[in-house]
Amino acid sequence: MKIPILENILSANDRLAAENQKLLAKKGILAVNIMSSPGAGKTSLILRTIEALGEEVRIGVVEGDVASRVDADTIEGLGVPVVQINTGGTCHLDANMVRGSLDQLPLDHIELLLIENVGNLICPTDFALGEAVKVMIPSIPEGDDKPYKYPAMFAAVDAIIVNKVDLLPYLDFDLAAFRKLVTGLNPDVQVFEVSCKTGEGIDGWADWLSAVWTTEVPPRRI
Amino acid sequence: MHELAVTQGMLSIALEHAAKAGATKITHINLVVGEISGIVDDSVQFYFDFVSKDTTAEGATLNFDRVPARFRCHACGAVFSPENRQWTCPQCGELSVEIVAGREFYVDSIEVE
């Protein structure tokens, strides 16, 4: 006997992600899922974002990593609440892991939650966490052909933050061709060119994020 | 790259539907997998042999229906299969596409006894 099913295999994760989203909305928190390959600059962007917006918005961080808490310690040093998730080899965060980390954060004192996913351009694409905004960070040394290899990721995000632009003079990254390709795949995407090392371009990204936060998050205090 | 997690997800969907139908054995699980879903058939099969042990799905055959990537041109609406790095529309020459197929990953049906 044949039983038709037509059920998405990640539907259990999607249900949990929807619950996370509901909880975050109730608490008035804008969650941002930050994705990239290893070493593209996720932690550096988080540190720069804290520097740029930390006075204006109360930030919390979830650090996803295969192992270690080096990044979490750096962020904690800035007085920002942070939870480290060690996935123990798993290549992405999932909604269940994020749910567990929300229980450990002072949600009533957080307005912007930056979630650093595991460095990987394939798996995180398919696992919703409950975030309102998805961003990815390609970096100049990785080359301008990444959208050809990981189209699903480039098509899924709200913003692309091209990092390490200070290296452009030394490498063959064709920024115009790259922009044409990603906006072809994702016409509504915001593209920012930054250097987390020098601070170049961070203002544009921070202003955009701050504007999204202002629009998306309903006032909740007083 | 996350085949263990997805194999467990796939198995629990199959077991749930089989139990609902009162079946005692699942003989086939028919999956639809897109070309750019990042899922490797052999790897799913490898994990399945482990996670299905002592369940009604033990020994079931996994059928993979692979769906090739298809793009739709934002400019003229033509649907085409991208070849390697040839993403420009064969009809109008624009480089602006929406992914319309190739990301599938679902359990289509199961066959039970």
PDB file of N, CA and C in Angstrom, chain A residues 21 24 29-33 130-134 158 216:
ATOM      1  N   GLN A  21      10.298  32.433  16.893  1.00  0.00           N
ATOM      2  CA  GLN A  21       9.969  33.725  16.310  1.00  0.00           C
ATOM      3  C   GLN A  21       8.872  34.420  17.123  1.00  0.00           C
ATOM      4  N   LEU A  24      10.380  35.687  20.409  1.00  0.00           N
ATOM      5  CA  LEU A  24      11.216  36.865  20.185  1.00  0.00           C
ATOM      6  C   LEU A  24      10.357  38.097  19.897  1.00  0.00           C
ATOM      7  N   ILE A  29      12.232  41.574  20.412  1.00  0.00           N
ATOM      8  CA  ILE A  29      13.644  41.391  20.034  1.00  0.00           C
ATOM      9  C   ILE A  29      13.738  41.133  18.536  1.00  0.00           C
ATOM     10  N   LEU A  30      14.643  41.856  17.878  1.00  0.00           N
ATOM     11  CA  LEU A  30      14.927  41.580  16.467  1.00  0.00           C
ATOM     12  C   LEU A  30      16.108  40.616  16.421  1.00  0.00           C
ATOM     13  N   ALA A  31      15.889  39.412  15.857  1.00  0.00           N
ATOM     14  CA  ALA A  31      16.968  38.423  15.785  1.00  0.00           C
ATOM     15  C   ALA A  31      17.556  38.399  14.379  1.00  0.00           C
ATOM     16  N   VAL A  32      18.875  38.375  14.311  1.00  0.00           N
ATOM     17  CA  VAL A  32      19.593  38.386  13.036  1.00  0.00           C
ATOM     18  C   VAL A  32      20.447  37.123  12.946  1.00  0.00           C
ATOM     19  N   ASN A  33      20.225  36.328  11.913  1.00  0.00           N
ATOM     20  CA  ASN A  33      21.003  35.110  11.680  1.00  0.00           C
ATOM     21  C   ASN A  33      22.175  35.473  10.771  1.00  0.00           C
ATOM     22  N   GLY A 130      14.249  31.136  13.676  1.00  0.00           N
ATOM     23  CA  GLY A 130      13.275  32.026  14.294  1.00  0.00           C
ATOM     24  C   GLY A 130      13.687  33.480  14.117  1.00  0.00           C
ATOM     25  N   GLU A 131      14.705  33.694  13.265  1.00  0.00           N
ATOM     26  CA  GLU A 131      15.211  35.038  13.032  1.00  0.00           C
ATOM     27  C   GLU A 131      14.258  35.847  12.156  1.00  0.00           C
ATOM     28  N   ALA A 132      14.381  37.196  12.293  1.00  0.00           N
ATOM     29  CA  ALA A 132      13.592  38.080  11.427  1.00  0.00           C
ATOM     30  C   ALA A 132      14.428  38.508  10.218  1.00  0.00           C
ATOM     31  N   VAL A 133      15.745  38.494  10.394  1.00  0.00           N
ATOM     32  CA  VAL A 133      16.645  38.978   9.344  1.00  0.00           C
ATOM     33  C   VAL A 133      17.758  37.955   9.129  1.00  0.00           C
ATOM     34  N   LYS A 134      18.021  37.651   7.867  1.00  0.00           N
ATOM     35  CA  LYS A 134      19.143  36.758   7.530  1.00  0.00           C
ATOM     36  C   LYS A 134      20.191  37.581   6.806  1.00  0.00           C
ATOM     37  N   ASP A 158      18.635  38.731   3.448  1.00  0.00           N
ATOM     38  CA  ASP A 158      18.156  40.111   3.338  1.00  0.00           C
ATOM     39  C   ASP A 158      19.305  41.084   3.083  1.00  0.00           C
ATOM     40  N   GLU A 216      10.816  47.238  12.602  1.00  0.00           N
ATOM     41  CA  GLU A 216      10.269  45.905  12.880  1.00  0.00           C
ATOM     42  C   GLU A 216       9.851  45.699  14.327  1.00  0.00           C
TER      43      GLU A 216
END
